[in-house]
PDB file of C-alpha atoms and ligand atoms in Angstrom:
ATOM      1  CA  UNK A 196      24.565 -26.585 -57.834  1.00 47.00           C
ATOM      2  CA  UNK A 197      23.924 -30.239 -58.128  1.00 45.00           C
ATOM      3  CA  UNK A 198      21.403 -31.129 -60.834  1.00 47.00           C
ATOM      4  CA  UNK A 199      21.743 -34.858 -60.777  1.00 60.00           C
ATOM      5  CA  UNK A 200      19.414 -36.384 -59.725  1.00 74.00           C
ATOM      6  CA  UNK A 201      16.653 -33.918 -60.428  1.00 94.00           C
ATOM      7  CA  UNK A 202      14.361 -33.493 -57.442  1.00 98.00           C
ATOM      8  CA  UNK A 203      10.793 -34.563 -57.927  1.00 98.00           C
ATOM      9  CA  UNK A 204       8.422 -31.640 -57.236  1.00 98.00           C
ATOM     10  CA  UNK A 205       4.770 -31.931 -56.278  1.00 98.00           C
ATOM     11  CA  UNK A 206       2.706 -28.766 -55.633  1.00 98.00           C
ATOM     12  CA  UNK A 207      -0.510 -28.629 -53.635  1.00 98.00           C
ATOM     13  CA  UNK A 208      -2.588 -25.477 -53.985  1.00 98.00           C
ATOM     14  CA  UNK A 209      -4.347 -23.925 -51.014  1.00 98.00           C
ATOM     15  CA  UNK A 210      -7.236 -22.176 -52.677  1.00 97.00           C
ATOM     16  CA  UNK A 211      -8.289 -19.925 -49.790  1.00 96.00           C
ATOM     17  CA  UNK A 212      -4.986 -18.159 -49.671  1.00 97.00           C
ATOM     18  CA  UNK A 213      -3.652 -18.935 -53.211  1.00 98.00           C
ATOM     19  CA  UNK A 214      -0.609 -20.539 -51.625  1.00 98.00           C
ATOM     20  CA  UNK A 215       1.484 -23.320 -53.059  1.00 98.00           C
ATOM     21  CA  UNK A 216       2.869 -25.963 -50.713  1.00 98.00           C
ATOM     22  CA  UNK A 217       5.680 -27.920 -52.341  1.00 99.00           C
ATOM     23  CA  UNK A 218       6.776 -31.407 -51.571  1.00 98.00           C
ATOM     24  CA  UNK A 219      10.294 -31.837 -52.958  1.00 98.00           C
ATOM     25  CA  UNK A 220      11.878 -35.262 -53.055  1.00 98.00           C
ATOM     26  CA  UNK A 221      15.233 -36.786 -53.889  1.00 98.00           C
ATOM     27  CA  UNK A 222      14.102 -39.669 -56.192  1.00 97.00           C
ATOM     28  CA  UNK A 223      16.936 -41.917 -55.090  1.00 96.00           C
ATOM     29  CA  UNK A 224      16.551 -41.824 -51.287  1.00 97.00           C
ATOM     30  CA  UNK A 225      12.923 -40.398 -51.103  1.00 98.00           C
ATOM     31  CA  UNK A 226      14.345 -37.776 -48.638  1.00 98.00           C
ATOM     32  CA  UNK A 227      11.805 -34.945 -48.722  1.00 98.00           C
ATOM     33  CA  UNK A 228      11.320 -31.333 -47.860  1.00 98.00           C
ATOM     34  CA  UNK A 229       7.925 -29.715 -47.373  1.00 98.00           C
ATOM     35  CA  UNK A 230       7.979 -26.041 -48.212  1.00 98.00           C
ATOM     36  CA  UNK A 231       5.508 -23.423 -47.041  1.00 98.00           C
ATOM     37  CA  UNK A 232       2.733 -25.538 -45.478  1.00 98.00           C
ATOM     38  CA  UNK A 233      -0.656 -24.131 -44.539  1.00 98.00           C
ATOM     39  CA  UNK A 234      -2.863 -24.542 -41.431  1.00 98.00           C
ATOM     40  CA  UNK A 235      -6.487 -23.957 -42.372  1.00 98.00           C
ATOM     41  CA  UNK A 236      -7.960 -21.096 -40.254  1.00 98.00           C
ATOM     42  CA  UNK A 237     -11.552 -19.904 -40.157  1.00 97.00           C
ATOM     43  CA  UNK A 238     -11.238 -16.328 -39.121  1.00 96.00           C
ATOM     44  CA  UNK A 239     -14.890 -15.688 -38.022  1.00 96.00           C
ATOM     45  CA  UNK A 240     -14.734 -18.644 -35.548  1.00 97.00           C
ATOM     46  CA  UNK A 241     -11.046 -18.734 -34.800  1.00 97.00           C
ATOM     47  CA  UNK A 242     -11.018 -22.478 -35.528  1.00 98.00           C
ATOM     48  CA  UNK A 243      -8.105 -24.267 -37.158  1.00 98.00           C
ATOM     49  CA  UNK A 244      -8.258 -27.404 -39.159  1.00 98.00           C
ATOM     50  CA  UNK A 245      -5.924 -29.553 -41.248  1.00 98.00           C
ATOM     51  CA  UNK A 246      -7.558 -30.257 -44.618  1.00 98.00           C
ATOM     52  CA  UNK A 247      -4.533 -28.911 -46.461  1.00 98.00           C
ATOM     53  CA  UNK A 248      -1.996 -30.497 -44.171  1.00 98.00           C
ATOM     54  CA  UNK A 249      -3.850 -33.843 -44.630  1.00 98.00           C
ATOM     55  CA  UNK A 250      -3.463 -33.557 -48.402  1.00 98.00           C
ATOM     56  CA  UNK A 251       0.224 -33.106 -47.941  1.00 98.00           C
ATOM     57  CA  UNK A 252       0.491 -36.000 -45.501  1.00 98.00           C
ATOM     58  CA  UNK A 253      -1.579 -38.250 -47.784  1.00 98.00           C
ATOM     59  CA  UNK A 254       0.804 -37.552 -50.701  1.00 98.00           C
ATOM     60  CA  UNK A 255       3.810 -38.306 -48.454  1.00 98.00           C
ATOM     61  CA  UNK A 256       2.175 -41.497 -47.231  1.00 98.00           C
ATOM     62  CA  UNK A 257       1.172 -42.849 -50.662  1.00 98.00           C
ATOM     63  CA  UNK A 258       4.648 -42.241 -52.009  1.00 98.00           C
ATOM     64  CA  UNK A 259       6.467 -43.501 -48.866  1.00 98.00           C
ATOM     65  CA  UNK A 260       8.398 -40.264 -48.576  1.00 98.00           C
ATOM     66  CA  UNK A 261      10.958 -39.684 -45.829  1.00 98.00           C
ATOM     67  CA  UNK A 262      10.182 -36.147 -44.656  1.00 98.00           C
ATOM     68  CA  UNK A 263      13.405 -34.558 -43.385  1.00 98.00           C
ATOM     69  CA  UNK A 264      12.670 -30.862 -43.477  1.00 98.00           C
ATOM     70  CA  UNK A 265       9.644 -28.576 -43.015  1.00 98.00           C
ATOM     71  CA  UNK A 266      10.750 -25.169 -44.255  1.00 98.00           C
ATOM     72  CA  UNK A 267       9.409 -21.683 -44.701  1.00 98.00           C
ATOM     73  CA  UNK A 268      10.501 -19.146 -47.277  1.00 98.00           C
ATOM     74  CA  UNK A 269       9.456 -16.388 -44.858  1.00 98.00           C
ATOM     75  CA  UNK A 270       7.103 -15.336 -42.083  1.00 98.00           C
ATOM     76  CA  UNK A 271       3.853 -15.395 -44.058  1.00 98.00           C
ATOM     77  CA  UNK A 272       1.273 -12.722 -43.538  1.00 97.00           C
ATOM     78  CA  UNK A 273      -1.525 -14.237 -45.563  1.00 97.00           C
ATOM     79  CA  UNK A 274      -1.762 -17.766 -44.073  1.00 98.00           C
ATOM     80  CA  UNK A 275      -0.863 -19.669 -40.960  1.00 98.00           C
ATOM     81  CA  UNK A 276       1.884 -22.217 -41.342  1.00 98.00           C
ATOM     82  CA  UNK A 277       1.058 -25.884 -40.884  1.00 98.00           C
ATOM     83  CA  UNK A 278       4.578 -26.666 -39.674  1.00 98.00           C
ATOM     84  CA  UNK A 279       3.648 -27.736 -36.142  1.00 98.00           C
ATOM     85  CA  UNK A 280       1.031 -30.158 -37.314  1.00 98.00           C
ATOM     86  CA  UNK A 281       3.498 -31.690 -39.814  1.00 98.00           C
ATOM     87  CA  UNK A 282       6.250 -31.755 -37.128  1.00 98.00           C
ATOM     88  CA  UNK A 283       3.830 -33.831 -35.071  1.00 98.00           C
ATOM     89  CA  UNK A 284       3.517 -36.290 -37.964  1.00 98.00           C
ATOM     90  CA  UNK A 285       7.250 -36.289 -38.716  1.00 98.00           C
ATOM     91  CA  UNK A 286       9.037 -35.576 -35.418  1.00 98.00           C
ATOM     92  CA  UNK A 287      12.520 -36.156 -36.853  1.00 98.00           C
ATOM     93  CA  UNK A 288      11.993 -33.535 -39.598  1.00 98.00           C
ATOM     94  CA  UNK A 289      13.689 -30.230 -38.952  1.00 98.00           C
ATOM     95  CA  UNK A 290      11.870 -26.924 -39.273  1.00 98.00           C
ATOM     96  CA  UNK A 291      13.729 -23.922 -40.714  1.00 98.00           C
ATOM     97  CA  UNK A 292      13.539 -20.350 -41.992  1.00 98.00           C
ATOM     98  CA  UNK A 293      15.938 -17.463 -42.808  1.00 98.00           C
ATOM     99  CA  UNK A 294      18.096 -16.343 -39.872  1.00 98.00           C
ATOM    100  CA  UNK A 295      16.940 -12.749 -40.142  1.00 98.00           C
ATOM    101  CA  UNK A 296      13.549 -13.929 -38.810  1.00 98.00           C
ATOM    102  CA  UNK A 297      14.841 -12.444 -35.528  1.00 98.00           C
ATOM    103  CA  UNK A 298      14.364  -8.926 -37.094  1.00 97.00           C
ATOM    104  CA  UNK A 299      10.754  -9.747 -38.050  1.00 97.00           C
ATOM    105  CA  UNK A 300      10.147 -11.171 -34.589  1.00 97.00           C
ATOM    106  CA  UNK A 301      11.463  -7.985 -32.973  1.00 96.00           C
ATOM    107  CA  UNK A 302       9.301  -5.735 -35.202  1.00 95.00           C
ATOM    108  CA  UNK A 303       6.091  -7.596 -34.583  1.00 94.00           C
ATOM    109  CA  UNK A 304       6.755  -8.507 -31.039  1.00 94.00           C
ATOM    110  CA  UNK A 305       6.582  -4.826 -30.388  1.00 92.00           C
ATOM    111  CA  UNK A 306       3.578  -4.230 -32.609  1.00 94.00           C
ATOM    112  CA  UNK A 307       1.564  -6.995 -30.842  1.00 96.00           C
ATOM    113  CA  UNK A 308       3.169  -6.341 -27.439  1.00 95.00           C
ATOM    114  CA  UNK A 309       4.062 -10.038 -27.129  1.00 93.00           C
ATOM    115  CA  UNK A 310       5.707 -10.703 -23.851  1.00 87.00           C
ATOM    116  CA  UNK A 311       5.997 -14.486 -24.438  1.00 85.00           C
ATOM    117  CA  UNK A 312       7.759 -14.331 -27.789  1.00 93.00           C
ATOM    118  CA  UNK A 313      11.541 -14.718 -27.718  1.00 94.00           C
ATOM    119  CA  UNK A 314      12.922 -12.830 -30.723  1.00 96.00           C
ATOM    120  CA  UNK A 315      15.861 -15.179 -31.151  1.00 97.00           C
ATOM    121  CA  UNK A 316      14.639 -17.621 -33.781  1.00 98.00           C
ATOM    122  CA  UNK A 317      14.634 -20.397 -31.218  1.00 98.00           C
ATOM    123  CA  UNK A 318      11.155 -21.485 -32.439  1.00 98.00           C
ATOM    124  CA  UNK A 319      12.815 -23.038 -35.484  1.00 98.00           C
ATOM    125  CA  UNK A 320      15.249 -25.922 -35.651  1.00 98.00           C
ATOM    126  CA  UNK A 321      17.373 -24.391 -38.357  1.00 98.00           C
ATOM    127  CA  UNK A 322      18.160 -20.710 -39.165  1.00 98.00           C
ATOM    128  CA  UNK A 323      19.638 -20.276 -42.622  1.00 98.00           C
ATOM    129  CA  UNK A 324      22.113 -17.598 -43.692  1.00 98.00           C
ATOM    130  CA  UNK A 325      22.742 -16.629 -47.260  1.00 98.00           C
ATOM    131  CA  UNK A 326      24.794 -19.329 -49.020  1.00 98.00           C
ATOM    132  CA  UNK A 327      24.130 -22.082 -46.426  1.00 98.00           C
ATOM    133  CA  UNK A 328      23.897 -25.558 -47.916  1.00 98.00           C
ATOM    134  CA  UNK A 329      22.265 -28.788 -46.736  1.00 98.00           C
ATOM    135  CA  UNK A 330      21.625 -32.135 -48.291  1.00 97.00           C
ATOM    136  CA  UNK A 331      18.363 -33.750 -49.294  1.00 98.00           C
ATOM    137  CA  UNK A 332      19.577 -37.261 -49.801  1.00 96.00           C
ATOM    138  CA  UNK A 333      21.841 -36.965 -52.798  1.00 95.00           C
ATOM    139  CA  UNK A 334      20.505 -33.545 -53.846  1.00 97.00           C
ATOM    140  CA  UNK A 335      22.312 -30.363 -52.758  1.00 97.00           C
ATOM    141  CA  UNK A 336      20.170 -27.536 -51.420  1.00 98.00           C
ATOM    142  CA  UNK A 337      21.367 -23.971 -51.131  1.00 98.00           C
ATOM    143  CA  UNK A 338      19.844 -20.912 -49.488  1.00 98.00           C
ATOM    144  CA  UNK A 339      19.701 -17.496 -51.146  1.00 98.00           C
ATOM    145  CA  UNK A 340      18.760 -14.610 -48.862  1.00 98.00           C
ATOM    146  CA  UNK A 341      16.278 -12.550 -50.857  1.00 98.00           C
ATOM    147  CA  UNK A 342      15.059  -9.608 -48.727  1.00 98.00           C
ATOM    148  CA  UNK A 343      12.378  -7.206 -50.076  1.00 98.00           C
ATOM    149  CA  UNK A 344       9.020  -8.629 -49.370  1.00 97.00           C
ATOM    150  CA  UNK A 345      10.286  -9.101 -45.788  1.00 97.00           C
ATOM    151  CA  UNK A 346      13.855  -8.740 -44.495  1.00 97.00           C
ATOM    152  CA  UNK A 347      14.056 -12.467 -43.728  1.00 97.00           C
ATOM    153  CA  UNK A 348      12.860 -13.953 -47.004  1.00 98.00           C
ATOM    154  CA  UNK A 349      14.906 -16.767 -48.533  1.00 98.00           C
ATOM    155  CA  UNK A 350      14.688 -18.831 -51.679  1.00 98.00           C
ATOM    156  CA  UNK A 351      15.777 -22.467 -51.651  1.00 98.00           C
ATOM    157  CA  UNK A 352      17.728 -23.838 -54.589  1.00 98.00           C
ATOM    158  CA  UNK A 353      17.160 -27.626 -54.592  1.00 98.00           C
ATOM    159  CA  UNK A 354      19.049 -29.325 -57.374  1.00 97.00           C
ATOM    160  CA  UNK A 355      17.948 -27.734 -60.610  1.00 97.00           C
ATOM    161  CA  UNK A 356      14.929 -25.997 -59.081  1.00 98.00           C
ATOM    162  CA  UNK A 357      14.449 -22.824 -57.102  1.00 98.00           C
ATOM    163  CA  UNK A 358      11.530 -22.087 -54.777  1.00 98.00           C
ATOM    164  CA  UNK A 359      11.009 -18.391 -54.855  1.00 98.00           C
ATOM    165  CA  UNK A 360       8.370 -17.928 -52.087  1.00 98.00           C
ATOM    166  CA  UNK A 361       7.224 -14.312 -52.248  1.00 98.00           C
ATOM    167  CA  UNK A 362       9.869 -12.736 -54.450  1.00 98.00           C
ATOM    168  CA  UNK A 363       8.860 -13.298 -58.046  1.00 98.00           C
ATOM    169  CA  UNK A 364       5.609 -14.979 -59.048  1.00 98.00           C
ATOM    170  CA  UNK A 365       4.584 -16.312 -62.498  1.00 98.00           C
ATOM    171  CA  UNK A 366       5.644 -13.882 -65.247  1.00 98.00           C
ATOM    172  CA  UNK A 367       2.087 -12.712 -65.885  1.00 98.00           C
ATOM    173  CA  UNK A 368       1.623 -11.710 -62.247  1.00 97.00           C
ATOM    174  CA  UNK A 369       4.989 -10.232 -61.312  1.00 97.00           C
ATOM    175  CA  UNK A 370       6.422  -9.777 -57.858  1.00 98.00           C
ATOM    176  CA  UNK A 371       5.444  -9.625 -54.160  1.00 97.00           C
ATOM    177  CA  UNK A 372       4.385  -6.510 -52.267  1.00 97.00           C
ATOM    178  CA  UNK A 373       7.080  -4.625 -50.443  1.00 97.00           C
ATOM    179  CA  UNK A 374       5.099  -2.481 -48.022  1.00 94.00           C
ATOM    180  CA  UNK A 375       5.172  -4.573 -44.881  1.00 93.00           C
ATOM    181  CA  UNK A 376       7.351  -3.373 -41.999  1.00 90.00           C
ATOM    182  CA  UNK A 377      11.011  -3.999 -43.029  1.00 93.00           C
ATOM    183  CA  UNK A 378      10.008  -4.509 -46.662  1.00 95.00           C
ATOM    184  CA  UNK A 379      11.800  -2.641 -49.445  1.00 97.00           C
ATOM    185  CA  UNK A 380      11.262  -2.595 -53.208  1.00 97.00           C
ATOM    186  CA  UNK A 381      14.883  -1.610 -53.708  1.00 98.00           C
ATOM    187  CA  UNK A 382      15.971  -4.675 -51.782  1.00 98.00           C
ATOM    188  CA  UNK A 383      13.555  -6.896 -53.724  1.00 98.00           C
ATOM    189  CA  UNK A 384      14.987  -5.555 -56.948  1.00 98.00           C
ATOM    190  CA  UNK A 385      18.522  -6.427 -55.885  1.00 98.00           C
ATOM    191  CA  UNK A 386      17.405  -9.848 -54.535  1.00 98.00           C
ATOM    192  CA  UNK A 387      15.855 -10.748 -57.868  1.00 98.00           C
ATOM    193  CA  UNK A 388      18.405  -9.158 -60.227  1.00 98.00           C
ATOM    194  CA  UNK A 389      21.497 -10.262 -58.400  1.00 97.00           C
ATOM    195  CA  UNK A 390      20.321 -13.149 -56.265  1.00 96.00           C
ATOM    196  CA  UNK A 391      18.082 -15.016 -58.765  1.00 98.00           C
ATOM    197  CA  UNK A 392      18.633 -13.764 -62.301  1.00 98.00           C
ATOM    198  CA  UNK A 393      22.414 -13.161 -61.662  1.00 97.00           C
ATOM    199  CA  UNK A 394      23.189 -16.429 -59.955  1.00 96.00           C
ATOM    200  CA  UNK A 395      20.971 -19.067 -61.533  1.00 98.00           C
ATOM    201  CA  UNK A 396      21.057 -20.649 -64.984  1.00 98.00           C
ATOM    202  CA  UNK A 397      18.314 -19.769 -67.367  1.00 98.00           C
ATOM    203  CA  UNK A 398      17.257 -23.397 -67.372  1.00 98.00           C
ATOM    204  CA  UNK A 399      16.656 -23.406 -63.578  1.00 98.00           C
ATOM    205  CA  UNK A 400      13.044 -24.504 -62.826  1.00 98.00           C
ATOM    206  CA  UNK A 401      11.171 -21.851 -60.871  1.00 98.00           C
ATOM    207  CA  UNK A 402       8.422 -22.780 -58.462  1.00 98.00           C
ATOM    208  CA  UNK A 403       6.441 -19.797 -57.101  1.00 98.00           C
ATOM    209  CA  UNK A 404       4.979 -19.451 -53.602  1.00 98.00           C
ATOM    210  CA  UNK A 405       1.552 -18.174 -54.683  1.00 98.00           C
ATOM    211  CA  UNK A 406      -0.489 -18.116 -57.866  1.00 98.00           C
ATOM    212  CA  UNK A 407      -3.270 -15.581 -57.971  1.00 97.00           C
ATOM    213  CA  UNK A 408      -4.530 -16.790 -61.363  1.00 97.00           C
ATOM    214  CA  UNK A 409      -4.665 -13.362 -63.069  1.00 97.00           C
ATOM    215  CA  UNK A 410      -7.637 -12.995 -65.409  1.00 97.00           C
ATOM    216  CA  UNK A 411      -9.112 -16.211 -64.045  1.00 97.00           C
ATOM    217  CA  UNK A 412      -6.551 -18.333 -65.910  1.00 97.00           C
ATOM    218  CA  UNK A 413      -5.849 -21.882 -64.786  1.00 98.00           C
ATOM    219  CA  UNK A 414      -3.402 -22.497 -61.939  1.00 98.00           C
ATOM    220  CA  UNK A 415       0.288 -22.228 -62.914  1.00 98.00           C
ATOM    221  CA  UNK A 416       3.195 -22.442 -60.544  1.00 98.00           C
ATOM    222  CA  UNK A 417       6.198 -23.511 -62.591  1.00 98.00           C
ATOM    223  CA  UNK A 418       8.342 -21.500 -64.997  1.00 98.00           C
ATOM    224  CA  UNK A 419      12.120 -20.932 -65.567  1.00 98.00           C
ATOM    225  CA  UNK A 420      14.610 -18.266 -64.687  1.00 98.00           C
ATOM    226  CA  UNK A 421      14.997 -17.626 -68.444  1.00 98.00           C
ATOM    227  CA  UNK A 422      11.291 -17.072 -68.887  1.00 98.00           C
ATOM    228  CA  UNK A 423      11.163 -14.728 -65.821  1.00 98.00           C
ATOM    229  CA  UNK A 424      14.083 -12.731 -67.177  1.00 98.00           C
ATOM    230  CA  UNK A 425      12.365 -12.443 -70.556  1.00 98.00           C
ATOM    231  CA  UNK A 426       8.803 -11.726 -69.509  1.00 98.00           C
ATOM    232  CA  UNK A 427       8.158 -11.036 -65.798  1.00 98.00           C
ATOM    233  CA  UNK A 428       5.677  -8.165 -66.205  1.00 96.00           C
ATOM    234  CA  UNK A 429       7.093  -6.169 -63.302  1.00 96.00           C
ATOM    235  CA  UNK A 430      10.716  -7.164 -63.023  1.00 98.00           C
ATOM    236  CA  UNK A 431      12.400  -8.692 -66.038  1.00 98.00           C
ATOM    237  CA  UNK A 432      16.086  -8.510 -67.008  1.00 98.00           C
ATOM    238  CA  UNK A 433      15.623  -5.071 -68.562  1.00 97.00           C
ATOM    239  CA  UNK A 434      13.673  -3.332 -65.818  1.00 98.00           C
ATOM    240  CA  UNK A 435      15.483  -0.465 -64.083  1.00 98.00           C
ATOM    241  CA  UNK A 436      15.508  -0.208 -60.279  1.00 98.00           C
ATOM    242  CA  UNK A 437      13.786   3.191 -60.237  1.00 97.00           C
ATOM    243  CA  UNK A 438      11.107   2.037 -62.615  1.00 97.00           C
ATOM    244  CA  UNK A 439      10.461  -1.048 -60.472  1.00 98.00           C
ATOM    245  CA  UNK A 440      10.443   0.909 -57.214  1.00 97.00           C
ATOM    246  CA  UNK A 441       8.021   3.521 -58.543  1.00 96.00           C
ATOM    247  CA  UNK A 442       5.681   0.923 -59.988  1.00 95.00           C
ATOM    248  CA  UNK A 443       5.805  -1.219 -56.784  1.00 96.00           C
ATOM    249  CA  UNK A 444       5.141   1.671 -54.500  1.00 94.00           C
ATOM    250  CA  UNK A 445       2.125   2.839 -56.505  1.00 95.00           C
ATOM    251  CA  UNK A 446       0.683  -0.691 -56.541  1.00 94.00           C
ATOM    252  CA  UNK A 447       1.343  -1.330 -52.854  1.00 95.00           C
ATOM    253  CA  UNK A 448      -0.339   1.951 -51.920  1.00 92.00           C
ATOM    254  CA  UNK A 449      -3.578   0.584 -53.337  1.00 92.00           C
ATOM    255  CA  UNK A 450      -3.420  -2.839 -51.596  1.00 93.00           C
ATOM    256  CA  UNK A 451      -5.385  -3.573 -48.434  1.00 92.00           C
ATOM    257  CA  UNK A 452      -4.019  -5.781 -45.664  1.00 92.00           C
ATOM    258  CA  UNK A 453      -4.173  -9.577 -46.266  1.00 94.00           C
ATOM    259  CA  UNK A 454      -7.298 -11.084 -44.583  1.00 95.00           C
ATOM    260  CA  UNK A 455      -5.315 -13.223 -42.173  1.00 97.00           C
ATOM    261  CA  UNK A 456      -2.353 -10.921 -41.430  1.00 96.00           C
ATOM    262  CA  UNK A 457      -3.153 -10.542 -37.730  1.00 96.00           C
ATOM    263  CA  UNK A 458      -3.641 -14.197 -36.753  1.00 97.00           C
ATOM    264  CA  UNK A 459      -0.997 -15.355 -39.320  1.00 98.00           C
ATOM    265  CA  UNK A 460       1.865 -13.262 -38.025  1.00 97.00           C
ATOM    266  CA  UNK A 461       1.245 -14.101 -34.376  1.00 97.00           C
ATOM    267  CA  UNK A 462       1.328 -17.853 -35.135  1.00 98.00           C
ATOM    268  CA  UNK A 463       4.031 -17.849 -37.762  1.00 98.00           C
ATOM    269  CA  UNK A 464       6.480 -15.821 -35.622  1.00 97.00           C
ATOM    270  CA  UNK A 465       6.222 -18.630 -33.136  1.00 97.00           C
ATOM    271  CA  UNK A 466       7.113 -21.211 -35.832  1.00 98.00           C
ATOM    272  CA  UNK A 467       3.431 -22.250 -36.131  1.00 98.00           C
ATOM    273  CA  UNK A 468       2.586 -22.444 -32.430  1.00 97.00           C
ATOM    274  CA  UNK A 469      -0.423 -20.794 -30.827  1.00 97.00           C
ATOM    275  CA  UNK A 470       0.215 -18.258 -28.083  1.00 95.00           C
ATOM    276  CA  UNK A 471       0.687 -19.572 -24.578  1.00 93.00           C
ATOM    277  CA  UNK A 472      -2.805 -20.651 -23.222  1.00 95.00           C
ATOM    278  CA  UNK A 473      -4.237 -18.374 -20.622  1.00 95.00           C
ATOM    279  CA  UNK A 474      -5.417 -19.522 -17.168  1.00 97.00           C
ATOM    280  CA  UNK A 475      -8.571 -21.204 -18.682  1.00 98.00           C
ATOM    281  CA  UNK A 476      -6.412 -23.256 -21.069  1.00 97.00           C
ATOM    282  CA  UNK A 477      -7.406 -21.269 -24.180  1.00 97.00           C
ATOM    283  CA  UNK A 478      -5.012 -19.547 -26.543  1.00 96.00           C
ATOM    284  CA  UNK A 479      -5.967 -16.007 -27.643  1.00 96.00           C
ATOM    285  CA  UNK A 480      -4.802 -13.983 -30.704  1.00 97.00           C
ATOM    286  CA  UNK A 481      -4.626 -10.256 -30.352  1.00 96.00           C
ATOM    287  CA  UNK A 482      -5.963  -7.503 -32.584  1.00 96.00           C
ATOM    288  CA  UNK A 483      -4.063  -4.218 -32.392  1.00 94.00           C
ATOM    289  CA  UNK A 484      -6.597  -1.439 -32.843  1.00 94.00           C
ATOM    290  CA  UNK A 485      -5.685   1.430 -35.135  1.00 92.00           C
ATOM    291  CA  UNK A 486      -2.085   0.401 -35.371  1.00 90.00           C
ATOM    292  CA  UNK A 487      -1.368  -1.228 -38.776  1.00 86.00           C
ATOM    293  CA  UNK A 488      -2.767  -0.441 -42.213  1.00 82.00           C
ATOM    294  CA  UNK A 489      -3.720   3.074 -43.418  1.00 78.00           C
ATOM    295  CA  UNK A 490      -5.985   5.558 -41.738  1.00 79.00           C
ATOM    296  CA  UNK A 491      -9.187   6.219 -43.660  1.00 76.00           C
TER     297      UNK A 491
HETATM  298 FE1  LIG B 181       4.394 -13.474 -47.962  1.00 63.56          FE
END
């Protein structure tokens, strides 16, 4: 792992979904990756807007950044990705996600009965396997496959920093839920213990994909692998797999579906595109009735 130069990291918080979008830059060349962007979506009206994307674009403009990549840590279920809007602004930038996105596409293509969705990952410019490397100017980036929250989740190691998406969050919040189709608390345990705690130096900077501000505390999105190993409240270096799986399954059993799961998945599986417009030129998102979530 290259740690020289240290990438510059700027986080922008999307309050409505507690999501962190990160703008990560090689300070030498200004080559930049945008991680986990957000398209604003008003569920009652079905209207999209770009307030959050514009904040990202404004930061990139003010700092004259050269956006090369627009990447996702996974197919998000709680927000719509802003990748297509950003791709419009930065046409040479490459979009990317973990290669096992095809499994997620297969699963949800059948749940939503999507005839127009090709489950081959072709909606993304780059599909990353575990261990793949790419360059951000003079900074080396490496992909760690971290299944658990979803089967396709990846973390990006960029210089001395890791972007954990929905694996581990800040130590006082813990970890991501594992009850979506294809999710597994056992897999998440292995991904964190082996993939993150086992492979990364304690000094590695950790940037988390969400911050839910437990107890109403102020926003925090940066910690270290050493701190996570010491004090992550759900999964630290001393937690056993059975203990974690039992705890996670009890917690997940009490969680409702994320507010935007239905629109988010249908858009994010398409790399941020809306469904093919119908004969009147309008795109429609589907609602499967009595199919996902728990019966009451
Ligand atoms: Fe997620």
